[in-house]
Amino acid sequence: MPMAKQEAAPDAVARAVEALTDALGSDAVLTARGDLDEFRDPFWVLGSADHDVSAAVLPGSVAEIQAVVRIANEHRVPLWTVSTGRNYGYGGAAPRVPGSILVNLSRMNRVLEINSELGYAVVEPGVRWFDLCAALEEAGGDWWTSIPDLGWGSVVGNSLEYGRGHTRFGSHAANICGMEVVLPSGELMRTGMGAMSGNRAWHAYPFSYGPSVDGLFMQSSLGIVTQIGWRLMPRPEKYASCWLHFDGDEIIAPVIDAMRQLMLDETINNYPFLGRGVAANAEGQPDLDPDSQKWALRFALYGYAEVVEAKWRIVERVLGSVPGVTIGRKVYDGTDRVGPDRGIHDDRVQAGIPGMELLDLYKVPFGPDTGHLDFSPVGPLVGSEVLKMVRMVRGMYEEFGEPYAAGLMLLPNSIIVVSVMFFDPKDEAKTRAIYDNYDPMLAVMAKEGYGLYRTNIYKMDAVAETFDFNGHALRRFLETLKDAIDPNGVLQPGKQGIWPKVMREWRDS
Amino acid sequence: MPMAKQEAAPDAVARAVEALTDALGSDAVLTARGDLDEFRDPFWVLGSADHDVSAAVLPGSVAEIQAVVRIANEHRVPLWTVSTGRNYGYGGAAPRVPGSILVNLSRMNRVLEINSELGYAVVEPGVRWFDLCAALEEAGGDWWTSIPDLGWGSVVGNSLEYGRGHTRFGSHAANICGMEVVLPSGELMRTGMGAMSGNRAWHAYPFSYGPSVDGLFMQSSLGIVTQIGWRLMPRPEKYASCWLHFDGDEIIAPVIDAMRQLMLDETINNYPFLGRGVAANAEGQPDLDPDSQKWALRFALYGYAEVVEAKWRIVERVLGSVPGVTIGRKVYDGTDRVGPDRGIHDDRVQAGIPGMELLDLYKVPFGPDTGHLDFSPVGPLVGSEVLKMVRMVRGMYEEFGEPYAAGLMLLPNSIIVVSVMFFDPKDEAKTRAIYDNYDPMLAVMAKEGYGLYRTNIYKMDAVAETFDFNGHALRRFLETLKDAIDPNGVLQPGKQGIWPKVMREWRDS
């Protein structure tokens, strides 16, 4: 299957840039090559001109976003939107169609509201995890946010990509309650109860009257989300940061089955993480050892002291009875902020305190320029099946001669079996081999019924191909919607393999 | 604003009925007036010809549903789909456009799977709560389902209407994981991971690769859902059915605030219900007394014995400190099925055991033919605001001379303030007055920022009008999607105020 060969027409881009400069001012429009370099895929330095933007625009308001979208329609220029562009491992800020104009929302960085009665924040796309945490601290520290590991990314951006965190509210897409969206037409829309002007439950009740459309804006080319309601977790009286260790893959199966029981019966109600060969050690220093046989599971208990104690006794009974494991915990008061000076990285992550440790870890293999490509199939949370997935993926890594670093994200009924391929982008042959290895891995997993939840811009069509039920019925449905609401195909063409009519003939012919 | 005056063309209907009979057999197509009477709005006996169907078709398979949709397109005949048509109080099985052909899915009544490892069922639209409970019992009773009060309705139908239940998994729309849908074109689509043939996590992982479309099929005219994955709750070791009583509206505020704390910190993790004047008494007999000042809140604790005990002590501390309330509980073993012979109605509802008590209750005011119209605005779960909503609604009932029976459904951050207007459908003037009262109530609540989550077929446009942000941007967006995927406008025209292009000129002109 050929890659899309669409490219933004340079004349049209030039006219659009002029109009954007008129509308937003020259400060908000970047065109110098040097200024645009930071928006390249951070790891694909070899062929990055294939995914270069021709300009970047930094709107500072909803009205400016609307102006950008209208100008793009007028000049038929493709846009590629990022919140802050920290989607490393998935392409960073790089667009699918070369010559696209990047819409970077990092200037829209206001925490619009912290509702300390109902426990939600309203944030713009430029708000980073670091910013939200700081705002919550400043508001008194009564509410915690779920975070991914790294603090520099956008709350909105991560959540719209189905990113995941590690507290009770770690399913970030599900944690959104009420959106505001600029549509490809430039029209402003509010979802859920927000569809009523002045509605009091916009960020408290998660559905619409009539169909609920929020899901349409996840991994999407159907709109630009300008704000979201974001649910917070009340600071618990006690927080137990717990762990379980074992050696050798075969213990995965009984551990997963025991964890499923504890997650389904709500003894454990955060989002646990099971890793091998990838961790920050007790001192917070990176500890990357793909040859290790040692698996480490982390999970958390939150709540009133007596509930956390009662739950720990159940954990001891259920997990403690799995042969070959050791378990432990460290209990914090909710009012003790788990600072860098106390508690290991895992303790902080599950308390909603972001850091940059994971980035350090990811630089270990080949120094500061280390690249990585993530491979992340989803399966059911059943021990035998998770073990099978790990063995399949590990087997392919071994076949390709790559070290296998695994990070499994446990959800109540499913699991995302993330693995990471590290490479040195300066080594062209090796880098190409890594990207080439991805496709056969994809095919092998899809054949067994395991699909990816997310992927790199280079692999979006390949992954879309694996979602093949009834001749790709879901993709055809989404492309019908795309054509209806974005007839000029200006917004994020090719995102997750959804192409506007004007650009998909290459694939469908 | 005029009501829609669309009507199915009798000639086209006749041709479609002939084609349906050829395709599905005469057993599956009903046209005799007597056979069609059961599909009328059960309460609006006065003018019900306005919403009569011209025929009913009962497909028994996905292929038959596809045939129905294709025939409807060929002959340009509107369809109106129900699972079992028990959506009483909201119009029953009656369509918005008179002369529509009813698609009744009650023959598709298979429980396709009970996955006792991961805890989900896969059900067709004809599966009633009674059927699902019986299937779970037969499978060993290890899993409970959330239920609404009444057992005769459809799991799929209730969930797609944002119906609610009373266990941990009582947000029924959110409890769906993976759908199969026949689109208006007749094409079959699977959502989420099901978009990959043979995917192993279809009913375990809730999102798609790319945009998630499941929300589009809620309260919807965009597709016919043919099966859903449905999450189950593991049978708990202990189940405490708890209550709180108080007299007088003003105690609502501190009770709601205390409940919000306990729900946000996950002490209480079911969906509680606060009622006044509407209940089944200890003997399971209906107890309808709108003049009562006594409010009754029910909620549940589930889990291991020591967790339920620890949580009850917290409940005593937090709720017990609200002046003027009395609290209590009854604790069951999870393995004791809470049968009709033991435990009151509330105990059974929160244990996922459906009944028919509520229907009996609703017959008290005017005998077996009592009609009711539900009015159900949504607000934030904040004591002062819930009290304000109750006072507003109650004030309007008093103004209209109607008894006020209230049922408040508590969600973790929001609340649905349901009230019920009872009437005798044989009393035409009174019945008309009840329906006429609805519109000013709607306007008053909308002005304060409270929108309805659901409504009767007669009021769908009126409620849609209140969702007015940016010139009804959400409705216009949904109608753009509607036109794209249902260009002939055959599926549920007018559902929740979404009209196909061919039928909305009356409104937009």
Short mmCIF file of N, CA, C and O in Angstrom, two decimals, chain A residues 117-118 162 168 187-190 195-197 199-200 204 208-212 215-216 218-219 234 260-261 264-267 269 304 306-307 313-314 317 382 385 413-414 448-449 451 460 463 466-470 473 476-477 484, chain B residues 117-118 162 168 187-190 195-197 199-200 204 208-212 215-216 218-219 234 260-261 264-267 269 304 306-307 313-314 317 382 385 413-414 448-449 451 460 463 466-470 473 476-477 484:
data_model
loop_
_atom_site.label_atom_id
_atom_site.label_comp_id
_atom_site.label_asym_id
_atom_site.label_seq_id
_atom_site.Cartn_x
_atom_site.Cartn_y
_atom_site.Cartn_z
N GLU A 117 -15.69 22.31 44.76
CA GLU A 117 -16.85 21.63 45.34
C GLU A 117 -17.04 20.28 44.63
O GLU A 117 -17.09 19.23 45.26
N LEU A 118 -17.12 20.35 43.31
CA LEU A 118 -17.42 19.15 42.53
C LEU A 118 -16.17 18.39 42.11
O LEU A 118 -16.26 17.24 41.67
N TYR A 162 -6.05 9.21 23.97
CA TYR A 162 -6.28 8.05 24.84
C TYR A 162 -5.07 7.76 25.73
O TYR A 162 -4.82 6.60 26.08
N ARG A 168 -6.84 6.79 40.30
CA ARG A 168 -8.19 6.29 40.05
C ARG A 168 -8.74 6.78 38.73
O ARG A 168 -9.61 6.15 38.13
N GLU A 187 -16.94 26.91 13.11
CA GLU A 187 -18.02 27.07 14.09
C GLU A 187 -17.59 26.57 15.46
O GLU A 187 -16.89 25.55 15.56
N LEU A 188 -18.09 27.22 16.50
CA LEU A 188 -17.80 26.79 17.86
C LEU A 188 -18.96 25.95 18.41
O LEU A 188 -20.11 26.33 18.29
N MET A 189 -18.61 24.81 19.01
CA MET A 189 -19.63 23.91 19.54
C MET A 189 -19.25 23.51 20.96
O MET A 189 -18.08 23.39 21.28
N ARG A 190 -20.27 23.32 21.80
CA ARG A 190 -20.02 22.74 23.13
C ARG A 190 -20.77 21.43 23.23
O ARG A 190 -21.89 21.32 22.73
N ALA A 195 -24.12 22.20 25.57
CA ALA A 195 -24.89 22.61 24.39
C ALA A 195 -26.03 23.56 24.77
O ALA A 195 -26.68 24.13 23.90
N MET A 196 -26.30 23.71 26.07
CA MET A 196 -27.23 24.74 26.55
C MET A 196 -26.41 25.90 27.10
O MET A 196 -25.54 25.70 27.96
N SER A 197 -26.68 27.11 26.64
CA SER A 197 -25.96 28.28 27.15
C SER A 197 -26.11 28.36 28.66
O SER A 197 -27.21 28.24 29.18
N ASN A 199 -25.34 26.35 30.99
CA ASN A 199 -25.75 25.15 31.73
C ASN A 199 -24.84 24.94 32.94
O ASN A 199 -23.62 25.12 32.87
N ARG A 200 -25.46 24.53 34.06
CA ARG A 200 -24.74 24.40 35.32
C ARG A 200 -24.04 23.04 35.47
O ARG A 200 -23.27 22.86 36.41
N ALA A 204 -20.11 18.35 34.90
CA ALA A 204 -20.49 17.43 35.98
C ALA A 204 -21.26 16.21 35.49
O ALA A 204 -21.22 15.15 36.11
N SER A 208 -24.80 14.00 26.49
CA SER A 208 -25.62 15.00 25.82
C SER A 208 -27.09 14.63 25.95
O SER A 208 -27.45 13.51 26.30
N TYR A 209 -27.96 15.58 25.64
CA TYR A 209 -29.34 15.28 25.25
C TYR A 209 -29.22 14.88 23.77
O TYR A 209 -28.70 15.64 22.96
N GLY A 210 -29.66 13.67 23.43
CA GLY A 210 -29.39 13.15 22.08
C GLY A 210 -28.01 12.51 22.05
O GLY A 210 -27.40 12.28 23.10
N PRO A 211 -27.51 12.22 20.86
CA PRO A 211 -26.22 11.53 20.77
C PRO A 211 -25.07 12.29 21.45
O PRO A 211 -25.06 13.52 21.44
N SER A 212 -24.16 11.55 22.05
CA SER A 212 -22.97 12.13 22.69
C SER A 212 -21.81 12.07 21.71
O SER A 212 -21.48 11.01 21.19
N GLY A 215 -16.55 11.43 21.98
CA GLY A 215 -15.63 10.41 21.47
C GLY A 215 -15.12 10.72 20.07
O GLY A 215 -14.03 10.27 19.70
N LEU A 216 -15.91 11.48 19.31
CA LEU A 216 -15.49 11.81 17.94
C LEU A 216 -14.23 12.65 17.89
O LEU A 216 -13.57 12.70 16.85
N MET A 218 -11.53 12.29 19.80
CA MET A 218 -10.35 11.57 20.27
C MET A 218 -9.57 11.07 19.05
O MET A 218 -10.17 10.56 18.10
N GLN A 219 -8.25 11.17 19.08
CA GLN A 219 -7.39 10.74 17.95
C GLN A 219 -8.05 11.16 16.65
O GLN A 219 -8.23 10.36 15.73
N PRO A 234 -10.37 13.55 45.03
CA PRO A 234 -10.14 14.22 46.31
C PRO A 234 -8.88 13.67 46.98
O PRO A 234 -8.61 12.46 46.91
N ARG A 260 -6.83 -9.01 38.23
CA ARG A 260 -8.16 -8.79 37.64
C ARG A 260 -9.23 -8.90 38.71
O ARG A 260 -10.13 -8.07 38.80
N GLN A 261 -9.10 -9.93 39.56
CA GLN A 261 -10.07 -10.08 40.65
C GLN A 261 -10.10 -8.81 41.53
O GLN A 261 -11.17 -8.27 41.80
N LEU A 264 -11.61 -5.84 39.53
CA LEU A 264 -13.05 -5.93 39.27
C LEU A 264 -13.85 -5.78 40.56
O LEU A 264 -14.95 -5.23 40.55
N ASP A 265 -13.30 -6.28 41.68
CA ASP A 265 -14.07 -6.12 42.93
C ASP A 265 -13.76 -4.79 43.62
O ASP A 265 -14.23 -4.54 44.74
N GLU A 266 -12.97 -3.95 42.95
CA GLU A 266 -12.67 -2.58 43.41
C GLU A 266 -11.83 -2.50 44.66
O GLU A 266 -11.82 -1.47 45.32
N THR A 267 -11.12 -3.58 44.99
CA THR A 267 -10.11 -3.44 46.04
C THR A 267 -9.03 -2.48 45.55
O THR A 267 -8.64 -1.55 46.25
N ASN A 269 -8.35 0.31 42.85
CA ASN A 269 -9.09 1.10 41.87
C ASN A 269 -8.25 2.19 41.23
O ASN A 269 -8.77 3.19 40.76
N TYR A 304 -9.80 6.40 53.23
CA TYR A 304 -9.72 6.55 54.68
C TYR A 304 -8.79 5.46 55.22
O TYR A 304 -8.71 4.36 54.67
N GLU A 306 -8.87 3.34 57.62
CA GLU A 306 -9.37 2.00 57.91
C GLU A 306 -9.73 1.23 56.63
O GLU A 306 -9.64 0.01 56.59
N VAL A 307 -10.13 1.96 55.58
CA VAL A 307 -10.43 1.29 54.30
C VAL A 307 -9.13 0.82 53.65
O VAL A 307 -9.03 -0.30 53.15
N ARG A 313 -5.16 -5.84 53.66
CA ARG A 313 -5.25 -7.23 54.14
C ARG A 313 -5.80 -8.15 53.04
O ARG A 313 -5.37 -9.30 52.90
N ILE A 314 -6.73 -7.62 52.23
CA ILE A 314 -7.26 -8.42 51.11
C ILE A 314 -6.18 -8.61 50.05
O ILE A 314 -6.01 -9.71 49.50
N ARG A 317 -3.88 -11.27 51.09
CA ARG A 317 -4.51 -12.59 50.96
C ARG A 317 -4.50 -13.05 49.51
O ARG A 317 -4.13 -14.18 49.21
N VAL A 382 -6.61 -11.25 30.96
CA VAL A 382 -6.68 -12.66 31.33
C VAL A 382 -5.25 -13.18 31.33
O VAL A 382 -4.52 -12.99 30.35
N GLU A 385 -3.69 -15.11 28.46
CA GLU A 385 -3.64 -14.35 27.22
C GLU A 385 -2.58 -13.25 27.26
O GLU A 385 -1.90 -12.98 26.27
N ASN A 413 -10.64 -4.38 32.74
CA ASN A 413 -10.97 -5.57 31.96
C ASN A 413 -9.99 -5.85 30.83
O ASN A 413 -10.09 -6.87 30.17
N SER A 414 -9.07 -4.94 30.59
CA SER A 414 -8.17 -5.09 29.45
C SER A 414 -6.76 -4.67 29.85
O SER A 414 -6.51 -4.27 30.99
N GLU A 448 -3.90 -12.63 15.59
CA GLU A 448 -4.38 -13.26 16.83
C GLU A 448 -5.48 -12.44 17.52
O GLU A 448 -5.91 -12.80 18.62
N GLY A 449 -5.85 -11.30 16.93
CA GLY A 449 -6.95 -10.54 17.48
C GLY A 449 -6.55 -9.42 18.44
O GLY A 449 -7.34 -9.00 19.28
N GLY A 451 -5.24 -5.53 18.63
CA GLY A 451 -5.09 -4.28 17.88
C GLY A 451 -4.35 -3.23 18.68
O GLY A 451 -4.33 -3.28 19.91
N MET A 460 0.17 5.11 10.87
CA MET A 460 -1.27 5.28 11.08
C MET A 460 -2.11 4.53 10.06
O MET A 460 -3.14 3.93 10.40
N VAL A 463 -1.80 0.62 10.72
CA VAL A 463 -2.64 0.16 11.83
C VAL A 463 -4.11 0.22 11.43
O VAL A 463 -4.88 -0.70 11.71
N THR A 466 -5.48 -2.78 9.79
CA THR A 466 -5.77 -3.99 10.58
C THR A 466 -7.19 -3.96 11.17
O THR A 466 -7.69 -5.00 11.58
N PHE A 467 -7.81 -2.79 11.21
CA PHE A 467 -9.20 -2.72 11.70
C PHE A 467 -10.13 -2.92 10.51
O PHE A 467 -10.67 -1.97 9.96
N ASP A 468 -10.29 -4.16 10.15
CA ASP A 468 -10.78 -4.54 8.83
C ASP A 468 -12.20 -5.09 8.81
O ASP A 468 -12.67 -5.55 7.77
N PHE A 469 -12.89 -5.06 9.95
CA PHE A 469 -14.20 -5.70 9.98
C PHE A 469 -15.12 -5.13 8.89
O PHE A 469 -15.24 -3.92 8.76
N ASN A 470 -15.73 -6.02 8.16
CA ASN A 470 -16.66 -5.65 7.07
C ASN A 470 -16.08 -4.58 6.14
O ASN A 470 -16.68 -3.52 5.93
N ALA A 473 -15.46 -1.07 7.81
CA ALA A 473 -16.72 -0.32 7.95
C ALA A 473 -16.57 0.89 8.86
O ALA A 473 -17.13 1.96 8.57
N ARG A 476 -14.76 3.63 6.98
CA ARG A 476 -15.62 4.22 5.95
C ARG A 476 -16.68 5.13 6.59
O ARG A 476 -16.99 6.20 6.07
N PHE A 477 -17.19 4.70 7.73
CA PHE A 477 -18.17 5.53 8.45
C PHE A 477 -17.53 6.86 8.86
O PHE A 477 -18.08 7.94 8.65
N ALA A 484 -18.41 15.12 5.45
CA ALA A 484 -19.58 15.98 5.69
C ALA A 484 -19.20 17.23 6.48
O ALA A 484 -19.70 18.31 6.19
N GLU B 117 -14.97 -14.81 33.04
CA GLU B 117 -13.62 -14.43 33.45
C GLU B 117 -13.54 -12.90 33.59
O GLU B 117 -13.16 -12.38 34.63
N LEU B 118 -13.92 -12.22 32.51
CA LEU B 118 -13.78 -10.76 32.48
C LEU B 118 -15.01 -10.04 33.01
O LEU B 118 -14.95 -8.83 33.27
N TYR B 162 -29.76 6.42 27.82
CA TYR B 162 -29.13 6.92 29.03
C TYR B 162 -29.91 6.54 30.29
O TYR B 162 -29.93 7.29 31.29
N ARG B 168 -23.06 -0.47 41.26
CA ARG B 168 -21.84 0.23 40.88
C ARG B 168 -21.84 0.62 39.41
O ARG B 168 -21.17 1.56 39.00
N GLU B 187 -25.38 -1.09 6.05
CA GLU B 187 -24.05 -1.65 6.32
C GLU B 187 -23.92 -2.04 7.79
O GLU B 187 -24.41 -1.33 8.67
N LEU B 188 -23.16 -3.10 8.06
CA LEU B 188 -22.91 -3.53 9.43
C LEU B 188 -21.55 -2.99 9.90
O LEU B 188 -20.55 -3.11 9.19
N MET B 189 -21.53 -2.42 11.09
CA MET B 189 -20.29 -1.85 11.63
C MET B 189 -20.11 -2.34 13.06
O MET B 189 -21.08 -2.54 13.78
N ARG B 190 -18.86 -2.54 13.45
CA ARG B 190 -18.56 -2.80 14.86
C ARG B 190 -17.68 -1.69 15.39
O ARG B 190 -16.78 -1.22 14.70
N ALA B 195 -13.82 -3.25 15.58
CA ALA B 195 -13.56 -2.87 14.19
C ALA B 195 -12.48 -3.74 13.56
O ALA B 195 -12.23 -3.65 12.35
N MET B 196 -11.79 -4.55 14.38
CA MET B 196 -10.86 -5.56 13.86
C MET B 196 -11.56 -6.92 13.92
O MET B 196 -12.05 -7.31 14.98
N SER B 197 -11.61 -7.62 12.80
CA SER B 197 -12.23 -8.95 12.79
C SER B 197 -11.57 -9.83 13.85
O SER B 197 -10.34 -9.91 13.92
N ASN B 199 -11.24 -9.54 16.98
CA ASN B 199 -10.49 -8.92 18.06
C ASN B 199 -10.88 -9.49 19.42
O ASN B 199 -12.04 -9.74 19.70
N ARG B 200 -9.88 -9.70 20.29
CA ARG B 200 -10.08 -10.37 21.57
C ARG B 200 -10.52 -9.40 22.68
O ARG B 200 -10.89 -9.84 23.75
N ALA B 204 -13.86 -5.62 26.17
CA ALA B 204 -13.04 -5.42 27.37
C ALA B 204 -12.36 -4.05 27.39
O ALA B 204 -12.06 -3.52 28.45
N SER B 208 -11.97 3.12 20.53
CA SER B 208 -11.55 2.74 19.19
C SER B 208 -10.09 3.13 18.98
O SER B 208 -9.53 3.91 19.74
N TYR B 209 -9.49 2.62 17.92
CA TYR B 209 -8.33 3.24 17.31
C TYR B 209 -8.90 4.36 16.44
O TYR B 209 -9.74 4.10 15.57
N GLY B 210 -8.50 5.60 16.70
CA GLY B 210 -9.16 6.74 16.06
C GLY B 210 -10.39 7.13 16.87
O GLY B 210 -10.55 6.68 18.01
N PRO B 211 -11.24 7.97 16.30
CA PRO B 211 -12.40 8.45 17.06
C PRO B 211 -13.29 7.32 17.55
O PRO B 211 -13.46 6.31 16.88
N SER B 212 -13.86 7.51 18.74
CA SER B 212 -14.80 6.55 19.32
C SER B 212 -16.22 7.01 19.02
O SER B 212 -16.59 8.14 19.32
N GLY B 215 -20.96 6.82 21.42
CA GLY B 215 -21.88 7.83 21.92
C GLY B 215 -22.88 8.30 20.87
O GLY B 215 -23.97 8.77 21.20
N LEU B 216 -22.49 8.17 19.59
CA LEU B 216 -23.39 8.61 18.52
C LEU B 216 -24.67 7.80 18.46
O LEU B 216 -25.66 8.25 17.88
N MET B 218 -26.48 6.75 21.04
CA MET B 218 -27.33 6.97 22.21
C MET B 218 -28.44 7.96 21.82
O MET B 218 -28.14 8.97 21.17
N GLN B 219 -29.66 7.72 22.27
CA GLN B 219 -30.81 8.60 21.94
C GLN B 219 -30.71 9.04 20.49
O GLN B 219 -30.76 10.23 20.18
N PRO B 234 -18.88 -8.27 39.92
CA PRO B 234 -18.72 -9.55 40.60
C PRO B 234 -19.60 -9.60 41.85
O PRO B 234 -19.74 -8.60 42.55
N ARG B 260 -22.10 13.76 48.38
CA ARG B 260 -21.09 14.06 47.35
C ARG B 260 -19.70 13.68 47.85
O ARG B 260 -18.92 13.04 47.15
N GLN B 261 -19.41 14.06 49.10
CA GLN B 261 -18.11 13.68 49.67
C GLN B 261 -17.91 12.16 49.62
O GLN B 261 -16.88 11.67 49.16
N LEU B 264 -17.53 10.94 45.94
CA LEU B 264 -16.27 11.32 45.29
C LEU B 264 -15.09 10.57 45.91
O LEU B 264 -14.14 10.24 45.22
N ASP B 265 -15.16 10.30 47.22
CA ASP B 265 -14.03 9.58 47.82
C ASP B 265 -14.22 8.07 47.73
O ASP B 265 -13.41 7.30 48.26
N GLU B 266 -15.27 7.65 47.03
CA GLU B 266 -15.55 6.24 46.73
C GLU B 266 -15.89 5.39 47.94
O GLU B 266 -15.79 4.17 47.90
N THR B 267 -16.33 6.03 49.01
CA THR B 267 -16.91 5.23 50.09
C THR B 267 -18.19 4.58 49.57
O THR B 267 -18.40 3.37 49.72
N ASN B 269 -20.06 3.68 46.23
CA ASN B 269 -19.81 3.64 44.80
C ASN B 269 -20.95 3.01 44.01
O ASN B 269 -20.73 2.49 42.92
N TYR B 304 -15.76 -6.92 50.26
CA TYR B 304 -15.35 -7.84 51.31
C TYR B 304 -15.89 -7.35 52.65
O TYR B 304 -16.05 -6.13 52.86
N GLU B 306 -14.77 -6.89 55.59
CA GLU B 306 -14.06 -5.88 56.38
C GLU B 306 -14.08 -4.51 55.70
O GLU B 306 -14.06 -3.49 56.38
N VAL B 307 -14.15 -4.48 54.37
CA VAL B 307 -14.25 -3.19 53.67
C VAL B 307 -15.63 -2.59 53.88
O VAL B 307 -15.77 -1.40 54.16
N ARG B 313 -18.61 2.48 58.93
CA ARG B 313 -18.20 3.38 60.02
C ARG B 313 -17.97 4.81 59.50
O ARG B 313 -18.30 5.79 60.18
N ILE B 314 -17.45 4.91 58.28
CA ILE B 314 -17.26 6.24 57.68
C ILE B 314 -18.62 6.88 57.36
O ILE B 314 -18.84 8.07 57.61
N ARG B 317 -20.09 8.26 60.41
CA ARG B 317 -19.41 9.48 60.81
C ARG B 317 -19.89 10.67 59.96
O ARG B 317 -20.21 11.73 60.50
N VAL B 382 -24.58 19.60 44.15
CA VAL B 382 -24.24 20.57 45.19
C VAL B 382 -25.52 20.84 45.97
O VAL B 382 -26.55 21.15 45.37
N GLU B 385 -27.77 23.85 45.41
CA GLU B 385 -28.33 23.90 44.07
C GLU B 385 -29.42 22.84 43.87
O GLU B 385 -30.43 23.09 43.20
N ASN B 413 -20.96 13.35 40.32
CA ASN B 413 -20.80 14.80 40.27
C ASN B 413 -22.07 15.55 39.93
O ASN B 413 -22.10 16.77 39.95
N SER B 414 -23.11 14.83 39.57
CA SER B 414 -24.33 15.49 39.10
C SER B 414 -25.55 14.77 39.65
O SER B 414 -25.43 13.79 40.39
N GLU B 448 -32.33 28.88 34.19
CA GLU B 448 -31.38 28.78 35.31
C GLU B 448 -30.22 27.83 35.01
O GLU B 448 -29.39 27.57 35.88
N GLY B 449 -30.20 27.27 33.80
CA GLY B 449 -29.06 26.43 33.42
C GLY B 449 -29.23 24.96 33.68
O GLY B 449 -28.24 24.23 33.79
N GLY B 451 -30.78 21.47 32.15
CA GLY B 451 -31.32 20.84 30.94
C GLY B 451 -31.85 19.45 31.23
O GLY B 451 -31.44 18.80 32.19
N MET B 460 -39.69 16.31 22.31
CA MET B 460 -38.29 16.22 21.87
C MET B 460 -37.79 17.50 21.21
O MET B 460 -36.65 17.91 21.42
N VAL B 463 -37.42 20.33 23.97
CA VAL B 463 -36.20 20.20 24.77
C VAL B 463 -34.97 20.53 23.92
O VAL B 463 -34.06 21.22 24.37
N THR B 466 -33.95 24.08 23.83
CA THR B 466 -33.27 24.67 24.99
C THR B 466 -31.75 24.48 24.94
O THR B 466 -31.02 25.17 25.64
N PHE B 467 -31.28 23.56 24.10
CA PHE B 467 -29.82 23.37 23.96
C PHE B 467 -29.35 24.29 22.84
O PHE B 467 -29.15 23.87 21.72
N ASP B 468 -29.19 25.55 23.19
CA ASP B 468 -29.17 26.64 22.22
C ASP B 468 -27.80 27.26 22.00
O ASP B 468 -27.68 28.25 21.29
N PHE B 469 -26.76 26.68 22.62
CA PHE B 469 -25.45 27.34 22.53
C PHE B 469 -25.04 27.56 21.07
O PHE B 469 -25.08 26.63 20.26
N ASN B 470 -24.62 28.79 20.77
CA ASN B 470 -24.19 29.18 19.43
C ASN B 470 -25.17 28.73 18.35
O ASN B 470 -24.81 28.02 17.40
N ALA B 473 -25.54 24.84 17.90
CA ALA B 473 -24.41 24.29 17.15
C ALA B 473 -24.36 22.76 17.23
O ALA B 473 -24.07 22.09 16.23
N ARG B 476 -27.01 21.32 14.94
CA ARG B 476 -26.63 21.47 13.53
C ARG B 476 -25.53 20.49 13.14
O ARG B 476 -25.54 19.92 12.06
N PHE B 477 -24.59 20.28 14.06
CA PHE B 477 -23.53 19.31 13.81
C PHE B 477 -24.13 17.91 13.63
O PHE B 477 -23.81 17.20 12.67
N ALA B 484 -25.40 13.04 6.19
CA ALA B 484 -24.32 12.33 5.51
C ALA B 484 -24.53 10.81 5.57
O ALA B 484 -24.28 10.11 4.58
#
